Coordinates of C-alpha atoms in Angstrom, one line a residue:
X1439 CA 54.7 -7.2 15.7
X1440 CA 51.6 -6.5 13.9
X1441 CA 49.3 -3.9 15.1
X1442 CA 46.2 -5.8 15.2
X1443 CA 48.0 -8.5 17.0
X1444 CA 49.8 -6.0 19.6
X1445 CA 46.5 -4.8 20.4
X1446 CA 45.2 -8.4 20.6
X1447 CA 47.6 -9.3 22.8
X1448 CA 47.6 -6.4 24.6
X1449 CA 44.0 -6.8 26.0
X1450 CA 42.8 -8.5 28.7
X1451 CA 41.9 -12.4 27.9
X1452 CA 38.4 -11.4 29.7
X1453 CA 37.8 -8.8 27.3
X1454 CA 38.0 -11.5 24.0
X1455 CA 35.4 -13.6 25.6
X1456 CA 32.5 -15.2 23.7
X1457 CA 30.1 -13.8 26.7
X1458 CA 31.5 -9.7 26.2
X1459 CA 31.6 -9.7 22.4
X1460 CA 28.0 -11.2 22.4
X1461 CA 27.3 -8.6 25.4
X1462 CA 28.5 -6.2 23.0
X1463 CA 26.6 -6.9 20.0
X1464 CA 22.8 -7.4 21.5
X1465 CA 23.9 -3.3 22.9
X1466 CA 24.5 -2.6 18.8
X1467 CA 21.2 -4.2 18.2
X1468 CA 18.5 -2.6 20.8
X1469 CA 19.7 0.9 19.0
X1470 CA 18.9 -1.2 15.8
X1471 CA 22.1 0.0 13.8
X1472 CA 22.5 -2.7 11.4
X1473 CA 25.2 -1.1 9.9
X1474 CA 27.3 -1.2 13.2
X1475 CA 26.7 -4.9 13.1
X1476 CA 27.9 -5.9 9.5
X1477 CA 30.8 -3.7 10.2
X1478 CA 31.6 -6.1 13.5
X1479 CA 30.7 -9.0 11.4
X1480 CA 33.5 -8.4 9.1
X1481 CA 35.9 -7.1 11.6
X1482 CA 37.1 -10.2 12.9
X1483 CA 36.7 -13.7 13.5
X1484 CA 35.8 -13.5 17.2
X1485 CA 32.6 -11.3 16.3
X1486 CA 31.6 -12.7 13.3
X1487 CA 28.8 -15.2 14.6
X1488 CA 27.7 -12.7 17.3
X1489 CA 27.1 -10.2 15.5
X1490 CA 24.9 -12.1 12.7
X1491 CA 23.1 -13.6 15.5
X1492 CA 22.0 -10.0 16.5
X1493 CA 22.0 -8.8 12.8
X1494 CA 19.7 -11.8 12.2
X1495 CA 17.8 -12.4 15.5
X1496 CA 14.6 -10.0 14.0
X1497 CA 13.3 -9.6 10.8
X1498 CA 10.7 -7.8 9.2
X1499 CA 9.3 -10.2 7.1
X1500 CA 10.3 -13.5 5.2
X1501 CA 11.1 -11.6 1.8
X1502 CA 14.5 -10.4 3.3
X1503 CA 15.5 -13.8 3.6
X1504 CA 14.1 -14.7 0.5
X1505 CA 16.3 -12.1 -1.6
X1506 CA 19.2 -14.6 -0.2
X1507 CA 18.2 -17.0 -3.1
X1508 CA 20.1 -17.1 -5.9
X1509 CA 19.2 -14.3 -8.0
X1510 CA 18.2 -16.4 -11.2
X1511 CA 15.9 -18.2 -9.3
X1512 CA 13.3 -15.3 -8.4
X1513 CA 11.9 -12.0 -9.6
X1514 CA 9.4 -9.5 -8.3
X1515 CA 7.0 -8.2 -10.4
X1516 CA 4.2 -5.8 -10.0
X1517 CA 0.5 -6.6 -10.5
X1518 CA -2.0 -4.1 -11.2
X1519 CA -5.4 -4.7 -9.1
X1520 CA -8.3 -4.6 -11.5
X1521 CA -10.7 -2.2 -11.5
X1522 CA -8.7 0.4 -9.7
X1523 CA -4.9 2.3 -10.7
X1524 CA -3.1 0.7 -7.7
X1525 CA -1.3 -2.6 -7.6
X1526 CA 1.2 -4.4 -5.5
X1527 CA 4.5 -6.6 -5.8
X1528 CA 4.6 -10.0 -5.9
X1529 CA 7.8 -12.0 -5.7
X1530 CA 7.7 -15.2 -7.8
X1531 CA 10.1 -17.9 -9.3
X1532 CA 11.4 -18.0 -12.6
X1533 CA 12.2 -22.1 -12.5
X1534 CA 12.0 -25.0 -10.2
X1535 CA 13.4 -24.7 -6.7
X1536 CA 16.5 -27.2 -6.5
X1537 CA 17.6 -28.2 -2.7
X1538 CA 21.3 -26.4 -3.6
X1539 CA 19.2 -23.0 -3.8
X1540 CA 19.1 -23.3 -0.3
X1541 CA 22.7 -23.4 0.8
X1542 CA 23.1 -19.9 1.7
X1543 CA 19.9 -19.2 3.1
X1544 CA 20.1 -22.1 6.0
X1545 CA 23.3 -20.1 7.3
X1546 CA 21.3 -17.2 8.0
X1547 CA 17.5 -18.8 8.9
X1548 CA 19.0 -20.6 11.7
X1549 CA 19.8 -17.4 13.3
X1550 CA 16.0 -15.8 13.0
X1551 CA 14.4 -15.8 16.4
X1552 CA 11.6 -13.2 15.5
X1553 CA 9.8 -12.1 12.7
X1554 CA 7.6 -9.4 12.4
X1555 CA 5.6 -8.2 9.4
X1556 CA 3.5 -6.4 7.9
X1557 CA 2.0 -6.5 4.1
X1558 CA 1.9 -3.2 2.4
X1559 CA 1.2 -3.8 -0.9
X1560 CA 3.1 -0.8 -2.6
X1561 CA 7.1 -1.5 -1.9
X1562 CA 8.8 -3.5 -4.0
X1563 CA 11.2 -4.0 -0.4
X1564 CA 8.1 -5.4 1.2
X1565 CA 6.8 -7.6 -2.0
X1566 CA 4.1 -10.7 -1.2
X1567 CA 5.1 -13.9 -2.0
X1568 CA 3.2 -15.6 -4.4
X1569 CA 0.8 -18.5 -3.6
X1570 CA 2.1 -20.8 -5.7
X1571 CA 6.0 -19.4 -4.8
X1572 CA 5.2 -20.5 -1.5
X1573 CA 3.7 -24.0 -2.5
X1574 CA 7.3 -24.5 -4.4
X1575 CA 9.2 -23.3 -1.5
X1576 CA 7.4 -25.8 0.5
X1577 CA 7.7 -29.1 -1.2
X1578 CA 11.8 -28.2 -1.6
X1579 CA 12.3 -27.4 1.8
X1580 CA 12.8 -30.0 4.3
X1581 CA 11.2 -28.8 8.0
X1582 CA 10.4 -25.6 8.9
X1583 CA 11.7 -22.6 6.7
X1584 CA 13.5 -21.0 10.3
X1585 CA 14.0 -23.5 12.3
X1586 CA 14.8 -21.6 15.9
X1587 CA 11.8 -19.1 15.6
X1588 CA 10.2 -18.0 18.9
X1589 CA 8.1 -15.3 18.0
X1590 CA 6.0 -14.6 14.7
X1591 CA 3.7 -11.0 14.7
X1592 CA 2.2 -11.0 11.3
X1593 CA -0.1 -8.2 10.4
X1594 CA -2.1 -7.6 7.3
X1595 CA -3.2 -3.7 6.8
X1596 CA -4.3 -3.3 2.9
X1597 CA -7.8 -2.6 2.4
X1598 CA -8.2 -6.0 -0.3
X1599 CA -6.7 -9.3 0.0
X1600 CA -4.9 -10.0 -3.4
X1601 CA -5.2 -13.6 -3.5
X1602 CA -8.0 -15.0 -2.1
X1603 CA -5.8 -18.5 -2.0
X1604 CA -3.1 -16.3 -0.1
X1605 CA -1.1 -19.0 2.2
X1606 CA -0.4 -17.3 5.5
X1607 CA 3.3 -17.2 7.1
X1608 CA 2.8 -19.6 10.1
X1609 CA 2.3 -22.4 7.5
X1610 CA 6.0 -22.4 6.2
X1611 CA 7.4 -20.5 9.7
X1612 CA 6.0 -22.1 12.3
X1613 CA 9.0 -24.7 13.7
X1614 CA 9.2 -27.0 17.2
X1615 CA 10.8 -23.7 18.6
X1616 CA 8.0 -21.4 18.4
X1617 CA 6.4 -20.1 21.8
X1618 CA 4.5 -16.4 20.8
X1619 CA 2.1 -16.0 17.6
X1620 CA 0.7 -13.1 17.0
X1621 CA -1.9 -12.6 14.1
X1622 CA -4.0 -10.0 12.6
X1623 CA -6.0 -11.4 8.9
X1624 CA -8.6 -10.6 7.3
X1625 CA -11.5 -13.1 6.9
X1626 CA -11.4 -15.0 3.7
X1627 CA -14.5 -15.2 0.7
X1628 CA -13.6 -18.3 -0.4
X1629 CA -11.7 -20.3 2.4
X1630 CA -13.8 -21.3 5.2
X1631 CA -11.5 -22.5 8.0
X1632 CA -8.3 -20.0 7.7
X1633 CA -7.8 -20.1 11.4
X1634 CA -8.7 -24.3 11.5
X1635 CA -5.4 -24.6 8.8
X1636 CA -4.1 -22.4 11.2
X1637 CA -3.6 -23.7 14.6
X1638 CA -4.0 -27.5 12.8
X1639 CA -0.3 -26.2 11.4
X1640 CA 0.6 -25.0 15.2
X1641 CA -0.4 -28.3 16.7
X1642 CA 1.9 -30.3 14.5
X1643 CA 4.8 -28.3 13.9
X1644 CA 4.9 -26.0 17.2
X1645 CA 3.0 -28.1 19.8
X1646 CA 5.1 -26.0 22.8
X1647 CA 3.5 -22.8 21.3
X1648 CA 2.6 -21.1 25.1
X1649 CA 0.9 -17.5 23.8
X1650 CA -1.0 -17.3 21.0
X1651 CA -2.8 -13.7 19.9
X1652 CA -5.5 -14.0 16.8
X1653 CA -7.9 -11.6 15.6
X1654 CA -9.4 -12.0 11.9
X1655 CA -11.4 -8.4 11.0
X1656 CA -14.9 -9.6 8.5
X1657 CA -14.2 -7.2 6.2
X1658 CA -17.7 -8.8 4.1
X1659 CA -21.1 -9.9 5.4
X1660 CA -20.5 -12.4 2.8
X1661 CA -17.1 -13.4 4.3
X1662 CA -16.9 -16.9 6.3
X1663 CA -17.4 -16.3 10.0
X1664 CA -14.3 -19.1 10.9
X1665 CA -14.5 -21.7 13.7
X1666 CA -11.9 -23.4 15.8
X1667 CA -12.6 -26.8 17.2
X1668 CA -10.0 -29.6 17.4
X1669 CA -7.6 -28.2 15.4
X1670 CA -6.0 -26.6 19.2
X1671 CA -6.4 -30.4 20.5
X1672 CA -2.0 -30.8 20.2
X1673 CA -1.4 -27.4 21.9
X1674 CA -0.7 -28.5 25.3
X1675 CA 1.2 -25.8 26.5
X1676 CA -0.3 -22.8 26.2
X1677 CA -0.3 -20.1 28.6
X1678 CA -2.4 -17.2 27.1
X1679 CA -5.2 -17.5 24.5
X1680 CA -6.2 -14.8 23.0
X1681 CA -9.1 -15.6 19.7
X1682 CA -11.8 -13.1 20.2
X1683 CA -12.9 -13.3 16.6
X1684 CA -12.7 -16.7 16.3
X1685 CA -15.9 -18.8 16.9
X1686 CA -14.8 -21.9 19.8
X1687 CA -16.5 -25.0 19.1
X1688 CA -17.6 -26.6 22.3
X1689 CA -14.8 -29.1 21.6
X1690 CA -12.3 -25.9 21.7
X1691 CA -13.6 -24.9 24.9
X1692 CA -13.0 -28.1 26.3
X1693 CA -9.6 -27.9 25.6
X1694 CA -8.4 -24.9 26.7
X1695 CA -10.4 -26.1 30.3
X1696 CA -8.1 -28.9 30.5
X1697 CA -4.6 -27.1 29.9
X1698 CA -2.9 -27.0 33.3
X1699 CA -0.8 -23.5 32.8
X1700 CA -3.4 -21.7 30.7
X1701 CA -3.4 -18.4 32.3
X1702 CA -5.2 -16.2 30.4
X1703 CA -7.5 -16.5 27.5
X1704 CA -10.5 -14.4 25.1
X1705 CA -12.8 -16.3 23.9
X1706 CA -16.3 -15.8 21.5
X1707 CA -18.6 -18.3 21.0
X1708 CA -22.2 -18.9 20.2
X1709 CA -23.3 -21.4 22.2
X1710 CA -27.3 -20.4 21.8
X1711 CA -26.9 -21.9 17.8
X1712 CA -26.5 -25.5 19.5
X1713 CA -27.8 -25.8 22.5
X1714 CA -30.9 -26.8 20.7
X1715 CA -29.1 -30.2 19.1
X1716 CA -26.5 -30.7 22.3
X1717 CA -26.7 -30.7 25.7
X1718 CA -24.3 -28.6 27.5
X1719 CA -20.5 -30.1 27.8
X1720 CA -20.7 -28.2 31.7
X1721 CA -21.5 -30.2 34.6
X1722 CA -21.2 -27.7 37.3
X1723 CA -18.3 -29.7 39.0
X1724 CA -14.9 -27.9 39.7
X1725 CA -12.7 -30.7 39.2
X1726 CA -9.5 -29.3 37.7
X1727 CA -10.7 -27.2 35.0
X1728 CA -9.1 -24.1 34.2
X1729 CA -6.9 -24.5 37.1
X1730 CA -4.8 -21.6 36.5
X1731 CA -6.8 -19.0 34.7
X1732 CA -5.8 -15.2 36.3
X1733 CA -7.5 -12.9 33.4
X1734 CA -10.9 -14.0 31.7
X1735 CA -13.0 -12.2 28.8
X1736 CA -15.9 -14.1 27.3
X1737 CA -17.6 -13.0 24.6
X1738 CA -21.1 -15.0 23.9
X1739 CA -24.4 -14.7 22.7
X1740 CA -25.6 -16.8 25.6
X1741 CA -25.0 -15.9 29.4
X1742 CA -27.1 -19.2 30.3
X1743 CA -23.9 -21.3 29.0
X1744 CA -21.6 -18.8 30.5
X1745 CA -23.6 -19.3 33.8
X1746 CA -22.7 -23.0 33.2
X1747 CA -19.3 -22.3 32.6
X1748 CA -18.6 -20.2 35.5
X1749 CA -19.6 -23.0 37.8
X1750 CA -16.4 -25.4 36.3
X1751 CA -13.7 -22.4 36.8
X1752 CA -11.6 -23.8 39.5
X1753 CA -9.1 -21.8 39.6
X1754 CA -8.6 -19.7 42.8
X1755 CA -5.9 -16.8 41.0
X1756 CA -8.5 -15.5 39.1
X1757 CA -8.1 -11.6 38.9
X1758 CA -9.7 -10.2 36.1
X1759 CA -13.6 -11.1 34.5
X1760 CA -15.0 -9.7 32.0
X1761 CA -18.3 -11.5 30.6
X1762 CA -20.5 -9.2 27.4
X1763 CA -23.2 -10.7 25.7
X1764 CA -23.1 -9.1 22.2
X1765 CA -27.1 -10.4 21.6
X1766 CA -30.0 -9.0 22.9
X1767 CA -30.5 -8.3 26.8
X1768 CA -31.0 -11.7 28.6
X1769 CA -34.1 -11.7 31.1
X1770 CA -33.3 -10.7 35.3
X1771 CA -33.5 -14.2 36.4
X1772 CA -30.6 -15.1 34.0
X1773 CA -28.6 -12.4 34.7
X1774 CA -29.4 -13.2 38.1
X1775 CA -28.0 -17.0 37.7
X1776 CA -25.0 -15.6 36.7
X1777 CA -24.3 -12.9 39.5
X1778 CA -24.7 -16.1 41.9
X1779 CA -22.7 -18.3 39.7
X1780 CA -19.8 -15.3 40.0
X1781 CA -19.7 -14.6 43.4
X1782 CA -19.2 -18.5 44.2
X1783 CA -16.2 -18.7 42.1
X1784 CA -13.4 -19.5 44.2
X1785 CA -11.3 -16.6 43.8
X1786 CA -13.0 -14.3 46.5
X1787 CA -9.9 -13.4 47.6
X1788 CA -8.1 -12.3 44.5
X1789 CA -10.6 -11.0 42.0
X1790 CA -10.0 -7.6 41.3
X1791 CA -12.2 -6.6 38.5
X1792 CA -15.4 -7.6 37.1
X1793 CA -17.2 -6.7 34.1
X1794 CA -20.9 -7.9 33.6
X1795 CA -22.2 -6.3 30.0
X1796 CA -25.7 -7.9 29.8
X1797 CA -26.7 -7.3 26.2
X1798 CA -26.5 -5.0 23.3
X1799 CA -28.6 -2.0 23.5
X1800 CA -29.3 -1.9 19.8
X1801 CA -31.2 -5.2 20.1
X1802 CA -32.9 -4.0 22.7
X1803 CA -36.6 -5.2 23.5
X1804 CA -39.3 -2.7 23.9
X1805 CA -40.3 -1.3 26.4
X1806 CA -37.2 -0.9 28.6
X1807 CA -34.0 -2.5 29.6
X1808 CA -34.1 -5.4 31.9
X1809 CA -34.8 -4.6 35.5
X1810 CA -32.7 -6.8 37.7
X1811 CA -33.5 -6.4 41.6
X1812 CA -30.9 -5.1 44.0
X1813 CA -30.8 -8.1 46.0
X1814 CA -29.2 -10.2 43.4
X1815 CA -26.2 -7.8 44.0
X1816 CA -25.5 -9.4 47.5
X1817 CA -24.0 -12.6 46.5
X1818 CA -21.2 -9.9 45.2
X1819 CA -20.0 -9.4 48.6
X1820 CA -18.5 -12.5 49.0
X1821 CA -16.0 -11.1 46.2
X1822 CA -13.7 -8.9 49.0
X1823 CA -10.8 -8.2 46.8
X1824 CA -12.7 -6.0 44.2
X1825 CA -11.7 -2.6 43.0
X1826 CA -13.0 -2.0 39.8
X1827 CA -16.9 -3.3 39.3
X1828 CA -19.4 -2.6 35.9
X1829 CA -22.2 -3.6 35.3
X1830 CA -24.0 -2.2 31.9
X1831 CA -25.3 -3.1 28.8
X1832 CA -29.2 -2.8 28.3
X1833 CA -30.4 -4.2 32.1
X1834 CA -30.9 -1.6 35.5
X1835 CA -30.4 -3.1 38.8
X1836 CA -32.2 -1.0 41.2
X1837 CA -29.5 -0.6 44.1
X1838 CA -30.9 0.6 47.2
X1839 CA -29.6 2.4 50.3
X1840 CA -29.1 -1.4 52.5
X1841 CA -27.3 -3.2 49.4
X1842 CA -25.0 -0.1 49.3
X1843 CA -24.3 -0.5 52.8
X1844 CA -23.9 -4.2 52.6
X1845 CA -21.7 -3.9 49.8
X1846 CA -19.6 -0.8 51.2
X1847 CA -18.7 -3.1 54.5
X1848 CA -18.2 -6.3 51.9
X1849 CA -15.5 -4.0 49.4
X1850 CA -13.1 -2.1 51.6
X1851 CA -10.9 -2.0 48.5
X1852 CA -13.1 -0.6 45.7
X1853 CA -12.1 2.0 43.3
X1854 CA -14.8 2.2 40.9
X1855 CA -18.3 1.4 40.7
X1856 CA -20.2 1.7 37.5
X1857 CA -23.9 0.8 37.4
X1858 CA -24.6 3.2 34.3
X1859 CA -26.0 1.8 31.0
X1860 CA -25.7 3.2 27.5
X1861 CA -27.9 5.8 25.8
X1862 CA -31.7 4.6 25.3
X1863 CA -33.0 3.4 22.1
X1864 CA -34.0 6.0 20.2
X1865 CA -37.7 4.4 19.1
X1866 CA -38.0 4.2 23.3
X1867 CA -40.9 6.1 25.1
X1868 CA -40.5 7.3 28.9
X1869 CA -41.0 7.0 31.3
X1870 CA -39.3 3.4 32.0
X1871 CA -41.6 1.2 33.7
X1872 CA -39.7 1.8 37.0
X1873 CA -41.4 3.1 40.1
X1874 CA -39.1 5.3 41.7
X1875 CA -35.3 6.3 42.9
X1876 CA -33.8 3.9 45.9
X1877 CA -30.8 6.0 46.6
X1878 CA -30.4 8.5 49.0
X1879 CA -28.1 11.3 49.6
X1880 CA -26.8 9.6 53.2
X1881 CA -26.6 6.2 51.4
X1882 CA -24.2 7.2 49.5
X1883 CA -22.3 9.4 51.9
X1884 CA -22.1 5.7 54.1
X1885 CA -21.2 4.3 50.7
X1886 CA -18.5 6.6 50.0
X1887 CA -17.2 6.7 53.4
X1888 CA -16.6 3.2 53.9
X1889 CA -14.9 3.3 50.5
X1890 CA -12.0 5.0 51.6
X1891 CA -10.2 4.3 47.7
X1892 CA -13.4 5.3 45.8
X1893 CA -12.7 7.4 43.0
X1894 CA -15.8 7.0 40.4
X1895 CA -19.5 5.7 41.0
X1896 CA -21.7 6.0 38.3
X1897 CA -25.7 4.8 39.3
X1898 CA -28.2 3.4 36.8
X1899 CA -30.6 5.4 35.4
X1900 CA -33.8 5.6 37.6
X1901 CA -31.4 5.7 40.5
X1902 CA -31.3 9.0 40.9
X1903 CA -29.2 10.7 44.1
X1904 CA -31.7 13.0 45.7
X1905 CA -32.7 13.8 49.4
X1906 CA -34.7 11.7 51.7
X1907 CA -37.6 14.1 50.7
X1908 CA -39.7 13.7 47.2
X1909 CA -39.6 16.3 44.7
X1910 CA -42.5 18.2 43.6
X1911 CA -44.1 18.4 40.1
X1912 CA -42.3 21.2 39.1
X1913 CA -38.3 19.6 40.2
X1914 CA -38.4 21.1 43.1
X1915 CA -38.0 19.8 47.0
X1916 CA -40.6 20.7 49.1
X1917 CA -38.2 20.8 51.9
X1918 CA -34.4 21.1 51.7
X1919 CA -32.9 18.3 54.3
X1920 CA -31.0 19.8 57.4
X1921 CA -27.9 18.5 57.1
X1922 CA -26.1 16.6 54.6
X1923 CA -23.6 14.1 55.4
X1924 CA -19.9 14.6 54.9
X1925 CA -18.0 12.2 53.1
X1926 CA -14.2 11.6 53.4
X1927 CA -13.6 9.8 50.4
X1928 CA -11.4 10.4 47.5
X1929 CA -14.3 10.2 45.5
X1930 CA -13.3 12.3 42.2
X1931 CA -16.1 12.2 39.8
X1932 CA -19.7 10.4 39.7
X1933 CA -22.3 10.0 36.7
X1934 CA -26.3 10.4 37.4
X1935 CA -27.0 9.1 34.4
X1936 CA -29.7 10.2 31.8
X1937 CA -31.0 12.9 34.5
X1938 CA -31.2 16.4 35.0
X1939 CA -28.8 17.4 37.9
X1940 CA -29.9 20.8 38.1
X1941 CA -32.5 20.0 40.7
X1942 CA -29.9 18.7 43.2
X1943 CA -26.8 20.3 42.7
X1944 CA -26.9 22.3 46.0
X1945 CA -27.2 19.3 47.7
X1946 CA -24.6 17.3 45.7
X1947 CA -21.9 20.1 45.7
X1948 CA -20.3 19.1 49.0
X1949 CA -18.7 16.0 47.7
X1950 CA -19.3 14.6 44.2
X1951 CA -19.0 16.7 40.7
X1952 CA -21.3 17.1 38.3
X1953 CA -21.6 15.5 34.6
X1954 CA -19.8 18.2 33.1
X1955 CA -18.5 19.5 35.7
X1956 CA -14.1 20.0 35.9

């Protein structure tokens, strides 16, 4: 009897099963030995498809699969970049593409589940394709190019674009099997609406797309700022939205209010450039929008419309808001509206963090940051389940010893609670037109000690912790207090802002340490 066969036979009927060999090969292919896996694909029959579906199953870019053309049919060349001494590769075809070309390439595409790439520009392995290569391939190919892709992670890192036409990957890769994009680009000079070609390509050839991850760098002032409005309007199943750097049309926000399974999402807009022309799309009334959201970041230039759009979240799994205005500081009784329009969302019982960043501090309006009052912090303490609260950005709210204590019985959970905003402007003259601190020593000790988990609290500027009794001129107490309170907490570090500590530090030593401080 033949070896091979004895063997064969030899082995249990278990061991020759299409579930072990596959088994088998997906262990050869998380140590990522390719080798291993051509070797198995040759061995025998039984392992021939299983191991090309793990050999296969990842890819680092669609010019691997590419060089399975016929050889006559394309050529890389290099192209210098004018102006400097570097260049890069560019694959391109030498005639027309015939629909035979693509008889050995469909044997292997069908097995591609992920591709990831990335587009140095100085390996002939890792060689762009041509605009117009791509336009060929296109119009010779019937459907997508792999038509069982899940996931696509493109990511362009070279400093210049070398085609300002360049046609991105999800436009001959995206297929009905697609459910995770993830892509990093550079804004374009000359094409306004990359990201609208974009997800108009995902809404017609991967409508069941569920996680989509975009960020486009401006690399140019003079670079088009893109937008995204209806091309999302055929993406119905999406479960995390991630477009930070994309600007959402009101019509895009509508959308992604109206998706039942939508879960998590980071949005920009600009709101404030239209709400001049258009009334707001908001209504106030929860009535099935964003049903589902658990994890919110907003980045606007208007907290009025984000105060609107609060009020339509209806979604009671919310665990994680974050909410920066990246324009100048908005006035107290907006950031006010907004604190109330938080703390009646109804997720009091599951949101866990919250991050308020009320305006940029380089925009910042002379003479001082906006002073919010510490009474519009009390709507907070219908939130129970928070841990980690900051509030910062160019605004003060002037906490006082009852809203700590209010807050302290209201957050028997919290971790962290940070109050501090950034460095002042530089052109900024004190004193700020604040009157004078609100927080004591004992407040915070019945803070702290009713926050048995607080590890950080970091106080706005003019809140200053010092004793009951004023200071003198010169920094110094007239009269050290008897008795400070102890504090239990696990309280590990806390931040006094802008001021000097030196003044206090005997009486904070017993339970907090110092900026600087180890």
């Amino acid at each position: 009897m033949d070896p091979k066969a004895e063997l064969a036979y030899s082995l249990p009927r278990s061991f020759l099963s299409k579930e072990i060999i596959t088994l088998v090969c997906d262990h050869v292919a998380e140590d990522e030995d390719s080798g291993t896996l051509a070797s198995l694909a040759r061995t025998s029959r039984a392992f021939r498809d299983p191991a090309l579906d793990a050999l296969w199953r990842r890819i680092p870019g669609a010019i691997a699969l590419l060089r399975l053309l016929p050889p006559d049919l394309w050529e890389v060349q290099r192209q210098p970049i004018f102006g400097t001494g570097g260049g890069f590769y560019v694959m391109t075809f030498r005639r027309p593409v015939r629909p035979d070309d693509f008889a050995r390439l469909q044997v292997f595409a069908k097995r591609v589940k992920e591709v990831q790439t990335k587009q140095p520009h100085n390996r002939v392995t890792s060689a762009l394709i041509h605009p117009v290569a791509w336009v060929e391939l296109g119009q010779a190919i019937e459907g997508p190019l792999l038509p069982n892709l899940t996931s696509l992670r493109h990511m362009e890192v070279s400093a210049k674009r070398p085609f300002d036409n360049y046609i991105w990957p999800v436009d001959f890769l995206a297929g009905p099997k697609l459910e995770y994009v993830a892509l990093a680009m550079r804004a374009s000079l000359t094409d306004p609406e990359p990201a609208a070609r974009i997800f108009s390509t995902l809404s017609s050839r991967a409508p069941d797309v569920k996680k989509i991850d975009i960020s486009i760098v401006q690399i140019s002032k003079m670079a088009y700022l893109p937008c995204l409005g209806v091309e999302i309007g055929g993406l119905r199943s999406l479960t995390t939205f991630k477009a930070p750097s994309l600007e959402l049309l009101p019509e895009a926000v509508e959308h992604l209010a109206s998706l039942p399974n939508l879960r998590s999402v980071a949005i920009m807009t600009s709101p404030a450039k239209i709400i001049g022309n258009s009334a707001f799309p908001y209504t106030g009334e929860r009535i099935g929008r964003f049903p589902a959201l658990v994890k919110v970041r907003i980045y606007t230039n208007c907290l009025i419309w984000c105060t609107a759009l609060m009020k339509t979240i209806s979604s009671p799994f919310l665990k994680e808001l974050l909410i920066e205005n990246r324009s100048c500081s908005s006035k107290a009784p907006v950031l006010e509206a907004l604190f109330a329009a938080v703390s009646q969302l109804p997720c009091a019982a599951t949101l866990h963090i919250l991050t308020i960043f009320s305006g940029d501090d380089h925009a910042c309006l002379h003479p001082g940051p906006t002073i919010v009052s510490a009474t519009a912090m009390l709507p907070f303490a219908a939130l129970t389940a928070l841990a980690f609260v900051r509030i910062n950005g160019w605004c003060e709210v002037l906490l006082d010893d009852t809203v700590l204590s209010t807050l302290a019985r209201a957050w028997p959970a919290l971790q962290s609670l940070d109050m501090h905003f950034p460095q002042s402007h530089p052109e900024l003259q004190f004193p700020l037109p604040v009157s004078r601190p609100l927080v004591t020593i004992k407040g915070l000790a019945i803070f702290a000690r009713a926050c048995p988990l607080l590890e950080r609290l970091c106080l706005p500027f003019d809140a200053w912790v010092v004793p009951e009794l004023d200071p003198a001129p010169d920094g110094r107490h007239r009269q050290r207090p008897t008795e400070i309170p102890s504090c239990d907490s696990a309280l590990q570090h806390r931040d006094v802002g802008d001021s000097d500590p030196r003044p206090y530090e005997s009486d904070l030593v017993p339970f907090t340490i110092l900026p600087g401080g180890e």
